[in-house]
Amino acid sequence: MKQDILEILQGIVPEQVDENMIEEPTYTHLGDYAFPCFSLAKVLKKSPVLIAEEIAQRISDPRVQTAKAVNGYVNFFMNKPYFSQHILETIINQSNQYGSSHIGQGSVVTIDMSSPNIAKPFSMGHLRSTVIGNSISLLLEKSGYQPVKINYLGDWGTQFGKLLVAYRLWGSEKKVQDAPIETLLALYIRFHEEAEIDETLNDQGRAAFKSLEDGDSEVLALWKWFRTESLKEFQKIYDLLGVSFDSENGEAYYNDKMEPIVEELTQKQLLVKSDGAQVVEIGDDMPPCLIKKSDGATLYATRDITAALDRKHTYNFAKSLYVVGNEQSLHFKQIKTVLNKMGYGWSASIQHVPFGLILKDGEKLSTRKGNIILLERVLKEAIQLASVNIEEKNPNLKNKIEMAEAIGVGAIIFSDLKQHRKHDIEFNLTKMLQTEGETGPYIQYTCARAYSILRKAETNSHDVQVNDVNDYEWVIIKLLNQFPNVVSRATTSLDPSLIAKFAVDLAQSFNSFYGNVQVLTEDEGRNYRLALVHSVTIVLKEALRLLGMKAPQEM
Ligand code: ARG
């Protein structure tokens, strides 16, 4: 519709208008769109009030019902039946392709996401990275990019040396098999406790990691086993969330690929010795980037630099995103700077996509303090709560288990994505599962309600003859019309919360329509109202899909 206004105005005052000048008034009595004439006064040498009046008078277009000049603005009231018909037809024809575009032109974007650490519980931070990364990848895909989802597993580093020592001293094969993550975490914690008393343990840990890096087959076999067992546990979570990856090359994958990079850094004279370690100095405002420890062991940054080069080589990405918590900002600045110093201009296309913490009762979660939330347990609990709700509301529902999963998991995803990712979020299961307010279940219920109207109507042919559009309907039409724009803004700003907010708005206006308008009444508007409901299901379902959620047909 905005494009239409633009076109009409360009016919009257060419060269004076661009899209950004057209406003959408907050109050509906001021029209659907408004065009302020103040900036035109200078060029046209007339007062804005006069310009507005002249423009308003010259508008005669079937798309506009009335154009009113008010205090230097032209307020546009659109031809509601005309646009309603056009928008509903477009949505029903394009179906789930509505809102898709080609702005990405097939360019590749890698998304470093999820990336939990093996032998440790999958944390809430990793949940955020998984859910945000997944939604961003869906948005990119809808906008014509080619996303590559990479699970950069934390499966390498000195901690594995410690774990190997701990397992040899106190471990049991059966326990690891029965409850891998719990057992390995307990071993790791015990290692730290005992190392306070017996300092030689730390040396043993370092030595064990060294033999791992050197490829000692016995140590390697143990490490592989820990990794496989951990991955099995993580897979359960990914299955529940419905998330998959294009690559699971983690840190370990780069073990034998770092030496040439260290070599290159040396040749480019970027490495300096500092307390026995080798670092790259990167200016006064940042600490140097550690590349090798004094014992020759590589570090997190060494692996990330190597991985970035390898990804550029493999995927030739146009952009490379890292969906990782705020607290790692410095790390990503450092690796970008090092790559730039190496002469790789494309380092500018590396972007850290940070997010905030998850708080419980206002406090940060930490593994050390013991107030960790085990994700698998949380997901199960959410599903359990959702199934209690189902038993209360709709005990005869088919596929109850599947539904409870869609609702429980959806509630967690939605509560994460509804705020801008940079905000810290408070974790409250009961709140996120409520069916009223800005929650996942609220949107899903609304969607199911719309589906049930369509089922009752028992017709699939919605010929859209629109004669009259009431205010409830018009609010919905305007929202539906905005969807493609919301998708493209969410994609460019890597911000799924725009989609979540849109879904809330659409669900709310649908519910007030539903509460005030008899959809199924047999009159001449029936088909049009059904087309409206049908369009709402298409767009709500697609919005939920872009967030990584399901839209149950019945709840
Ligand atoms: N495994 C890391 C952690 O849990 C996150 C990895 C993030 N990605 C990266 N390329 N550094 O902190």
Coordinates of C-alpha atoms and ligand atoms in Angstrom, one line a residue:
M1 CA 0.0 0.0 0.0
K2 CA 2.9 2.4 0.8
Q3 CA 4.2 1.7 -2.7
D4 CA 0.8 2.7 -4.1
I5 CA 0.8 6.0 -2.2
L6 CA 4.4 6.7 -3.4
E7 CA 3.3 6.1 -6.9
I8 CA 0.3 8.4 -6.6
L9 CA 2.4 11.2 -5.0
Q10 CA 5.1 10.8 -7.6
G11 CA 2.5 11.5 -10.3
I12 CA 1.7 14.8 -8.6
V13 CA 5.0 16.1 -7.1
P14 CA 7.7 14.1 -9.0
E15 CA 11.2 14.3 -7.5
Q16 CA 9.9 15.6 -4.2
V17 CA 8.9 12.3 -2.6
D18 CA 10.7 9.2 -1.4
E19 CA 9.3 6.2 0.4
N20 CA 10.8 7.2 3.8
M21 CA 8.8 10.4 3.8
I22 CA 5.5 8.5 4.0
E23 CA 4.4 8.0 7.5
E24 CA 2.0 5.6 9.2
P25 CA 0.0 7.6 11.8
T26 CA -0.4 6.1 15.2
Y27 CA -4.1 7.1 15.3
T28 CA -6.4 5.6 12.8
H29 CA -8.6 8.8 12.6
L30 CA -5.6 10.4 10.9
G31 CA -5.7 8.0 8.1
D32 CA -3.7 4.9 7.0
Y33 CA -0.8 6.9 5.7
A34 CA 0.3 10.5 6.0
F35 CA 2.5 12.7 3.8
P36 CA 4.1 15.7 5.5
C37 CA 4.7 18.6 3.1
F38 CA 7.1 20.7 5.2
S39 CA 10.2 19.8 3.3
L40 CA 8.6 20.7 0.0
A41 CA 7.9 24.3 1.1
K42 CA 11.4 25.6 0.2
V43 CA 11.5 24.1 -3.3
L44 CA 7.9 24.9 -4.3
K45 CA 8.0 28.3 -2.5
K46 CA 4.6 27.8 -0.9
S47 CA 3.4 27.1 2.6
P48 CA 3.1 23.5 3.6
V49 CA -0.6 24.0 4.4
L50 CA -1.2 25.2 0.8
I51 CA 0.9 22.4 -0.7
A52 CA -1.0 19.8 1.2
E53 CA -4.3 21.2 0.1
E54 CA -3.3 21.3 -3.5
I55 CA -2.0 17.8 -3.4
A56 CA -5.1 16.5 -1.7
Q57 CA -7.3 18.1 -4.3
R58 CA -5.5 16.6 -7.2
I59 CA -5.7 13.0 -5.9
S60 CA -8.3 11.0 -7.7
D61 CA -7.3 7.4 -7.7
P62 CA -9.4 4.3 -7.2
R63 CA -6.9 3.1 -4.6
V64 CA -7.6 6.0 -2.3
Q65 CA -10.9 6.6 -0.7
T66 CA -10.2 10.1 0.6
A67 CA -7.2 12.3 0.8
K68 CA -7.5 15.1 3.4
A69 CA -5.2 18.0 4.0
V70 CA -4.7 18.7 7.7
N71 CA -2.1 21.2 8.9
G72 CA 0.5 20.6 6.2
Y73 CA -0.1 16.9 6.0
V74 CA -2.0 14.9 3.4
N75 CA -3.8 12.1 5.2
F76 CA -4.7 9.1 3.1
F77 CA -7.6 6.9 3.8
M78 CA -7.3 3.8 1.6
N79 CA -9.9 2.1 -0.5
K80 CA -10.4 -0.7 2.0
P81 CA -12.4 -3.2 -0.2
Y82 CA -9.9 -2.8 -3.0
F83 CA -6.8 -3.5 -0.9
S84 CA -8.4 -6.2 1.2
Q85 CA -9.3 -8.1 -1.9
H86 CA -5.8 -7.6 -3.4
I87 CA -3.9 -8.6 -0.2
L88 CA -6.0 -11.6 0.6
E89 CA -5.8 -12.9 -3.0
T90 CA -2.0 -12.4 -2.9
I91 CA -1.7 -14.3 0.4
I92 CA -3.9 -17.2 -0.6
N93 CA -2.1 -17.5 -4.0
Q94 CA 1.4 -17.3 -2.6
S95 CA 0.6 -19.4 0.5
N96 CA 3.7 -20.0 2.6
Q97 CA 5.8 -18.1 0.0
Y98 CA 4.1 -14.9 1.0
G99 CA 6.8 -12.6 2.4
S100 CA 9.7 -14.5 0.7
S101 CA 12.1 -12.5 -1.4
H102 CA 15.3 -12.8 -3.3
I103 CA 17.2 -10.0 -1.6
G104 CA 19.9 -12.5 -0.6
Q105 CA 20.6 -13.4 -4.2
G106 CA 21.7 -16.9 -3.1
S107 CA 24.7 -15.6 -1.2
V108 CA 26.1 -17.8 1.4
V109 CA 26.0 -16.9 5.1
T110 CA 27.6 -19.2 7.7
I111 CA 26.0 -19.2 11.1
D112 CA 28.1 -20.4 14.0
M113 CA 25.5 -21.4 16.5
S114 CA 24.6 -23.7 19.4
S115 CA 28.2 -25.0 20.0
P116 CA 27.9 -26.6 23.4
N117 CA 30.9 -28.1 25.1
I118 CA 31.1 -31.8 25.3
A119 CA 31.3 -33.5 28.6
K120 CA 29.4 -30.6 30.1
P121 CA 25.7 -29.9 30.3
F122 CA 24.0 -28.1 27.5
S123 CA 23.5 -24.7 29.1
M124 CA 20.8 -22.1 28.8
G125 CA 23.3 -20.0 26.9
H126 CA 23.7 -22.7 24.3
L127 CA 19.9 -22.9 24.1
R128 CA 19.8 -19.2 23.3
S129 CA 22.4 -19.6 20.7
T130 CA 20.6 -22.5 19.2
V131 CA 17.2 -20.9 19.1
I132 CA 18.3 -17.5 17.9
G133 CA 20.7 -19.0 15.3
N134 CA 18.0 -21.3 14.0
S135 CA 15.5 -18.5 13.6
I136 CA 18.1 -16.3 11.9
S137 CA 18.9 -19.1 9.5
L138 CA 15.2 -19.5 8.6
L139 CA 14.9 -15.8 8.1
L140 CA 17.9 -15.7 5.8
E141 CA 16.6 -18.6 3.8
K142 CA 13.2 -16.9 3.3
S143 CA 15.0 -13.8 2.1
G144 CA 16.9 -15.7 -0.6
Y145 CA 20.2 -16.3 1.2
Q146 CA 21.9 -19.6 1.5
P147 CA 22.5 -20.2 5.2
V148 CA 25.0 -22.8 6.5
K149 CA 24.3 -23.8 10.1
I150 CA 27.5 -24.8 11.9
N151 CA 27.6 -26.4 15.3
Y152 CA 31.1 -25.5 16.4
L153 CA 31.3 -28.1 19.2
G154 CA 33.6 -27.2 22.1
D155 CA 35.4 -30.6 21.9
W156 CA 39.0 -29.5 22.4
G157 CA 41.2 -27.8 24.9
T158 CA 43.1 -28.3 28.2
Q159 CA 39.9 -29.3 30.0
F160 CA 39.9 -32.6 28.2
G161 CA 43.3 -33.4 29.5
K162 CA 42.0 -32.9 33.0
L163 CA 39.0 -35.0 32.3
L164 CA 41.1 -37.8 30.9
V165 CA 43.2 -37.9 34.1
A166 CA 40.1 -37.8 36.3
Y167 CA 38.5 -40.7 34.4
R168 CA 41.6 -42.8 34.7
L169 CA 41.8 -42.1 38.4
W170 CA 38.1 -42.3 39.5
G171 CA 36.0 -43.1 36.5
S172 CA 33.7 -46.1 35.7
E173 CA 32.8 -47.1 32.2
K174 CA 29.3 -48.1 33.2
K175 CA 28.5 -44.8 34.9
V176 CA 29.6 -42.9 31.8
Q177 CA 27.4 -45.0 29.6
D178 CA 24.4 -44.7 31.8
A179 CA 24.6 -40.9 32.4
P180 CA 27.4 -39.5 30.4
I181 CA 27.2 -35.8 31.0
E182 CA 26.4 -36.1 34.7
T183 CA 29.2 -38.5 35.3
L184 CA 31.8 -36.5 33.3
L185 CA 30.8 -33.3 34.9
A186 CA 31.2 -34.9 38.3
L187 CA 34.6 -36.1 37.4
Y188 CA 35.6 -32.7 36.1
I189 CA 34.4 -31.1 39.4
R190 CA 36.2 -33.7 41.5
F191 CA 39.4 -33.0 39.5
H192 CA 39.3 -29.3 40.4
E193 CA 38.7 -30.1 44.1
E194 CA 41.5 -32.6 44.3
A195 CA 43.9 -30.4 42.3
E196 CA 43.6 -27.8 45.1
I197 CA 45.3 -30.4 47.4
D198 CA 47.5 -32.2 44.9
E199 CA 49.1 -29.7 42.5
T200 CA 50.7 -32.4 40.4
L201 CA 47.3 -33.2 39.0
N202 CA 47.3 -30.1 36.9
D203 CA 50.6 -31.1 35.3
Q204 CA 49.2 -34.5 34.6
G205 CA 46.2 -32.8 33.0
R206 CA 48.4 -30.7 30.7
A207 CA 50.5 -33.7 29.8
A208 CA 47.3 -35.7 28.9
F209 CA 46.1 -32.9 26.7
K210 CA 49.5 -32.7 25.0
S211 CA 49.3 -36.5 24.2
L212 CA 45.8 -35.9 22.9
E213 CA 47.1 -33.1 20.6
D214 CA 49.9 -35.4 19.6
G215 CA 47.5 -38.1 18.6
D216 CA 48.2 -40.8 21.2
S217 CA 45.8 -43.5 20.2
E218 CA 44.7 -44.7 23.7
V219 CA 43.9 -41.1 24.9
L220 CA 42.3 -40.3 21.6
A221 CA 40.0 -43.4 21.9
L222 CA 38.8 -42.2 25.3
W223 CA 38.2 -38.7 24.1
K224 CA 36.2 -40.0 21.1
W225 CA 34.0 -42.0 23.4
F226 CA 33.3 -39.0 25.6
R227 CA 32.4 -37.0 22.5
T228 CA 30.1 -39.7 21.1
E229 CA 28.3 -40.1 24.4
S230 CA 27.9 -36.3 24.8
L231 CA 26.6 -35.9 21.3
K232 CA 23.9 -38.6 21.9
E233 CA 22.7 -36.5 24.8
F234 CA 22.8 -33.2 22.8
Q235 CA 20.9 -34.9 20.0
K236 CA 17.9 -35.5 22.2
I237 CA 17.7 -31.7 22.8
Y238 CA 18.1 -30.9 19.1
D239 CA 15.4 -33.4 18.3
L240 CA 13.0 -31.8 20.7
L241 CA 13.8 -28.3 19.4
G242 CA 13.6 -29.5 15.8
V243 CA 17.0 -28.1 14.9
S244 CA 19.6 -29.6 12.6
F245 CA 23.0 -28.5 11.3
D246 CA 24.9 -28.5 8.1
S247 CA 28.2 -29.0 9.8
E248 CA 29.3 -30.3 13.2
N249 CA 33.0 -29.5 12.7
G250 CA 34.0 -28.4 16.2
E251 CA 37.2 -27.2 17.7
A252 CA 38.8 -30.6 17.5
Y253 CA 38.4 -30.6 13.7
Y254 CA 41.0 -27.9 13.6
N255 CA 43.6 -29.7 15.6
D256 CA 45.8 -30.6 12.7
K257 CA 45.0 -27.5 10.7
M258 CA 46.5 -24.9 13.1
E259 CA 50.2 -25.4 12.4
P260 CA 50.1 -23.8 8.9
I261 CA 48.3 -20.8 10.4
V262 CA 50.8 -20.4 13.2
E263 CA 53.4 -20.6 10.5
E264 CA 51.7 -17.9 8.4
L265 CA 51.5 -15.6 11.4
T266 CA 55.2 -16.1 12.0
Q267 CA 56.0 -15.4 8.4
K268 CA 53.9 -12.2 8.4
Q269 CA 55.8 -11.3 11.5
L270 CA 52.8 -10.9 13.6
L271 CA 53.8 -13.3 16.5
V272 CA 55.6 -11.9 19.5
K273 CA 56.8 -13.7 22.6
S274 CA 55.2 -12.6 25.8
D275 CA 56.1 -14.5 29.1
G276 CA 57.0 -17.5 27.0
A277 CA 53.7 -17.5 25.2
Q278 CA 53.2 -16.4 21.6
V279 CA 50.7 -13.6 21.0
V280 CA 49.6 -11.1 18.4
E281 CA 49.6 -7.5 19.6
I282 CA 46.5 -5.7 18.5
G283 CA 46.8 -2.2 19.7
D284 CA 46.4 -0.4 22.9
D285 CA 42.6 -0.7 23.4
M286 CA 42.6 -4.5 23.4
P287 CA 44.7 -7.1 25.2
P288 CA 46.9 -9.2 22.9
C289 CA 45.5 -12.3 21.3
L290 CA 47.0 -15.5 22.7
I291 CA 48.0 -18.0 20.0
K292 CA 50.2 -20.5 21.7
K293 CA 50.9 -21.2 25.4
S294 CA 54.4 -21.6 26.6
D295 CA 54.0 -25.4 26.5
G296 CA 53.1 -25.2 22.9
A297 CA 49.4 -25.8 23.4
T298 CA 47.0 -23.9 21.2
L299 CA 44.1 -21.9 22.4
Y300 CA 40.4 -21.0 21.7
A301 CA 41.5 -18.1 19.6
T302 CA 44.0 -20.2 17.6
R303 CA 41.2 -22.6 16.6
D304 CA 38.7 -19.8 15.8
I305 CA 41.1 -18.1 13.5
T306 CA 41.9 -21.4 11.8
A307 CA 38.2 -22.2 11.5
A308 CA 37.4 -18.8 10.0
L309 CA 40.0 -19.3 7.3
D310 CA 38.8 -22.8 6.6
R311 CA 35.1 -21.6 6.4
K312 CA 36.1 -18.9 4.0
H313 CA 37.8 -21.4 1.9
T314 CA 35.0 -24.0 2.0
Y315 CA 32.0 -21.8 1.7
N316 CA 33.2 -18.6 0.3
F317 CA 30.7 -16.8 2.5
A318 CA 29.4 -13.3 1.9
K319 CA 28.9 -13.0 5.6
S320 CA 29.9 -15.1 8.6
L321 CA 27.8 -14.8 11.7
Y322 CA 28.7 -16.0 15.2
V323 CA 25.7 -16.3 17.5
V324 CA 27.5 -16.2 20.8
G325 CA 26.8 -14.5 24.2
N326 CA 27.7 -10.9 24.9
E327 CA 30.6 -12.0 27.2
Q328 CA 32.6 -13.1 24.2
S329 CA 32.6 -9.8 22.4
L330 CA 36.3 -9.1 23.0
H331 CA 37.3 -12.6 21.7
F332 CA 35.5 -11.9 18.4
K333 CA 37.0 -8.4 18.1
Q334 CA 40.4 -10.0 18.6
I335 CA 40.1 -12.7 16.0
K336 CA 38.7 -10.2 13.5
T337 CA 41.6 -7.9 14.1
V338 CA 44.2 -10.7 13.8
L339 CA 42.6 -11.8 10.5
N340 CA 42.7 -8.3 9.2
K341 CA 46.3 -7.9 10.2
M342 CA 47.0 -11.1 8.2
G343 CA 45.8 -9.2 5.2
Y344 CA 42.3 -10.8 4.9
G345 CA 40.0 -7.9 4.0
W346 CA 37.0 -10.2 4.2
S347 CA 37.4 -10.3 8.0
A348 CA 35.0 -7.3 7.8
S349 CA 32.3 -9.7 6.9
I350 CA 32.6 -11.6 10.2
Q351 CA 29.9 -10.5 12.6
H352 CA 29.4 -11.4 16.2
V353 CA 25.7 -11.6 16.9
P354 CA 25.6 -11.3 20.6
F355 CA 22.8 -12.1 23.1
G356 CA 22.2 -11.5 26.8
L357 CA 22.0 -13.8 29.8
I358 CA 19.2 -15.9 31.1
L359 CA 18.5 -15.0 34.7
K360 CA 16.7 -16.9 37.3
D361 CA 15.1 -14.7 40.0
G362 CA 17.3 -11.9 38.7
E363 CA 20.5 -13.9 39.1
K364 CA 23.0 -15.1 36.6
L365 CA 23.2 -18.9 36.2
S366 CA 26.6 -20.5 36.7
T367 CA 27.9 -24.0 36.6
R368 CA 30.3 -23.4 39.4
K369 CA 27.7 -22.1 41.9
G370 CA 25.6 -25.1 41.2
N371 CA 22.6 -23.1 40.1
I372 CA 22.6 -24.4 36.6
I373 CA 19.4 -25.3 34.9
L374 CA 19.6 -28.6 33.0
L375 CA 18.1 -28.0 29.7
E376 CA 16.8 -31.4 29.0
R377 CA 15.0 -31.4 32.3
V378 CA 13.5 -28.0 31.6
L379 CA 12.2 -29.0 28.2
K380 CA 10.7 -32.1 29.7
E381 CA 9.1 -30.1 32.5
A382 CA 7.7 -27.6 29.9
I383 CA 6.2 -30.5 27.9
Q384 CA 4.8 -32.0 31.1
L385 CA 3.1 -28.7 32.1
A386 CA 1.7 -28.3 28.6
S387 CA 0.2 -31.8 28.8
V388 CA -1.5 -30.9 32.1
N389 CA -3.0 -27.9 30.4
I390 CA -4.3 -30.1 27.6
E391 CA -5.9 -32.6 30.0
E392 CA -7.7 -29.6 31.6
K393 CA -8.8 -27.9 28.4
N394 CA -9.2 -30.5 25.8
P395 CA -8.8 -34.1 27.1
N396 CA -10.1 -35.6 23.9
L397 CA -7.5 -34.0 21.7
K398 CA -5.8 -36.4 19.2
N399 CA -2.0 -36.7 19.3
K400 CA -1.8 -35.4 22.8
I401 CA 1.9 -36.2 23.2
E402 CA 2.9 -34.5 19.9
M403 CA 0.8 -31.4 20.9
A404 CA 2.3 -31.1 24.3
E405 CA 5.8 -31.2 22.7
A406 CA 4.8 -28.5 20.2
I407 CA 3.4 -26.3 23.0
G408 CA 6.0 -26.9 25.7
V409 CA 9.0 -26.4 23.4
G410 CA 7.3 -23.5 21.6
A411 CA 6.7 -21.7 24.9
I412 CA 10.4 -21.8 25.6
I413 CA 11.4 -20.7 22.1
F414 CA 8.9 -17.9 22.1
S415 CA 9.8 -16.5 25.5
D416 CA 13.4 -16.4 24.3
L417 CA 12.8 -14.7 20.9
K418 CA 10.1 -12.2 21.9
Q419 CA 12.6 -9.8 23.3
H420 CA 15.6 -8.3 21.5
R421 CA 18.4 -10.8 21.8
K422 CA 20.7 -8.4 23.5
H423 CA 18.4 -8.2 26.6
D424 CA 18.9 -10.5 29.5
I425 CA 15.8 -12.6 30.0
E426 CA 14.2 -13.9 33.1
F427 CA 13.5 -17.6 33.0
N428 CA 10.0 -18.5 34.3
L429 CA 8.4 -21.6 33.0
T430 CA 4.9 -21.0 34.5
K431 CA 4.7 -17.6 32.9
M432 CA 5.9 -18.7 29.5
L433 CA 3.3 -21.4 29.4
Q434 CA 0.3 -19.2 30.1
T435 CA -2.2 -19.1 27.3
E436 CA -2.9 -15.4 27.8
G437 CA -0.4 -12.6 27.3
E438 CA 2.5 -12.5 25.0
T439 CA 3.4 -16.2 25.0
G440 CA 4.0 -19.0 22.5
P441 CA 0.8 -20.9 23.6
Y442 CA -1.3 -17.8 23.2
I443 CA -0.2 -17.5 19.5
Q444 CA -0.6 -21.2 18.9
Y445 CA -4.1 -21.2 20.4
T446 CA -5.1 -18.3 18.3
C447 CA -3.8 -20.1 15.2
A448 CA -5.7 -23.3 16.2
R449 CA -8.8 -21.3 16.7
A450 CA -8.6 -19.9 13.2
Y451 CA -8.0 -23.3 11.8
S452 CA -11.1 -24.6 13.6
I453 CA -13.3 -21.9 12.0
L454 CA -12.1 -23.1 8.6
R455 CA -12.9 -26.7 9.6
K456 CA -16.4 -25.7 10.6
A457 CA -17.0 -23.7 7.5
E458 CA -16.3 -26.8 5.4
T459 CA -15.4 -24.8 2.3
N460 CA -12.1 -24.3 0.6
S461 CA -13.0 -22.0 -2.1
H462 CA -12.7 -18.5 -0.8
D463 CA -13.6 -16.3 -3.7
V464 CA -12.7 -12.9 -2.4
Q465 CA -15.5 -10.5 -3.3
V466 CA -15.1 -7.6 -0.8
N467 CA -17.8 -5.0 -0.4
D468 CA -17.4 -3.7 3.1
V469 CA -14.5 -3.9 5.5
N470 CA -15.1 -3.2 9.2
D471 CA -12.5 -1.8 11.6
Y472 CA -11.6 -5.2 13.1
E473 CA -10.9 -6.5 9.7
W474 CA -9.0 -3.5 8.4
V475 CA -6.5 -3.8 11.3
I476 CA -5.8 -7.4 10.4
I477 CA -5.5 -6.6 6.7
K478 CA -3.0 -3.8 7.4
L479 CA -0.9 -6.2 9.5
L480 CA -1.0 -8.9 6.9
N481 CA 0.1 -6.3 4.4
Q482 CA 3.1 -5.5 6.6
F483 CA 4.4 -9.1 6.9
P484 CA 6.9 -9.0 3.9
N485 CA 8.4 -5.8 5.3
V486 CA 8.7 -7.2 8.8
V487 CA 10.5 -10.3 7.4
S488 CA 13.0 -8.2 5.5
R489 CA 13.6 -5.9 8.5
A490 CA 14.0 -8.9 10.8
T491 CA 16.5 -10.4 8.3
T492 CA 18.7 -7.4 7.8
S493 CA 18.8 -6.6 11.5
L494 CA 19.2 -10.3 12.4
D495 CA 16.3 -9.8 14.9
P496 CA 13.7 -12.5 15.2
S497 CA 11.9 -10.5 17.9
L498 CA 10.4 -8.4 15.2
I499 CA 8.6 -11.6 13.9
A500 CA 7.6 -12.5 17.5
K501 CA 6.1 -9.1 18.1
F502 CA 4.3 -9.2 14.7
A503 CA 2.8 -12.6 15.7
V504 CA 1.5 -11.1 19.0
D505 CA 0.0 -8.2 17.2
L506 CA -1.7 -10.3 14.6
A507 CA -3.0 -12.8 17.2
Q508 CA -4.4 -10.0 19.3
S509 CA -6.2 -8.3 16.4
F510 CA -7.5 -11.7 15.2
N511 CA -8.9 -12.4 18.7
S512 CA -10.7 -9.1 18.9
F513 CA -12.1 -9.7 15.4
Y514 CA -13.2 -13.2 16.5
G515 CA -14.8 -11.8 19.6
N516 CA -16.8 -9.2 17.8
V517 CA -17.6 -10.5 14.3
Q518 CA -19.7 -13.5 13.4
V519 CA -17.5 -15.2 10.8
L520 CA -19.8 -18.0 9.8
T521 CA -23.0 -16.0 9.4
E522 CA -24.6 -16.8 6.1
D523 CA -24.5 -13.4 4.4
E524 CA -22.7 -12.0 1.4
G525 CA -19.5 -11.2 3.4
R526 CA -19.0 -14.8 4.6
N527 CA -16.6 -15.9 1.9
Y528 CA -14.6 -12.8 2.3
R529 CA -14.4 -13.3 6.1
L530 CA -13.3 -16.9 5.6
A531 CA -10.6 -15.7 3.2
L532 CA -9.4 -13.4 5.9
V533 CA -9.3 -16.2 8.4
H534 CA -7.5 -18.4 5.9
S535 CA -4.9 -15.7 5.3
V536 CA -4.4 -15.3 9.0
T537 CA -3.6 -19.0 9.4
I538 CA -1.1 -18.8 6.5
V539 CA 0.7 -15.9 7.9
L540 CA 0.6 -16.9 11.6
K541 CA 1.9 -20.3 10.7
E542 CA 4.7 -18.9 8.7
A543 CA 5.6 -16.4 11.4
L544 CA 5.8 -19.3 13.9
R545 CA 7.8 -21.4 11.5
L546 CA 10.3 -18.6 11.1
L547 CA 10.7 -18.6 14.9
G548 CA 11.3 -22.4 14.8
M549 CA 7.8 -23.2 16.2
K550 CA 5.0 -25.4 15.2
A551 CA 1.4 -24.3 14.5
P552 CA -0.9 -27.0 15.7
Q553 CA -4.2 -27.2 13.8
E554 CA -6.1 -28.2 16.9
M555 CA -5.3 -27.6 20.6
Ligands
ARG1 N1 31.8 -23.6 22.9 C1 31.9 -22.2 23.2 C2 31.3 -21.9 24.6 O1 30.5 -22.7 25.1 C3 31.1 -21.4 22.3 C4 31.7 -21.4 20.9 C5 31.2 -20.2 20.1 N2 31.7 -20.2 18.7 C6 33.0 -19.9 18.4 N3 33.3 -20.0 17.1 N4 33.9 -19.5 19.2 O2 31.6 -20.9 25.2

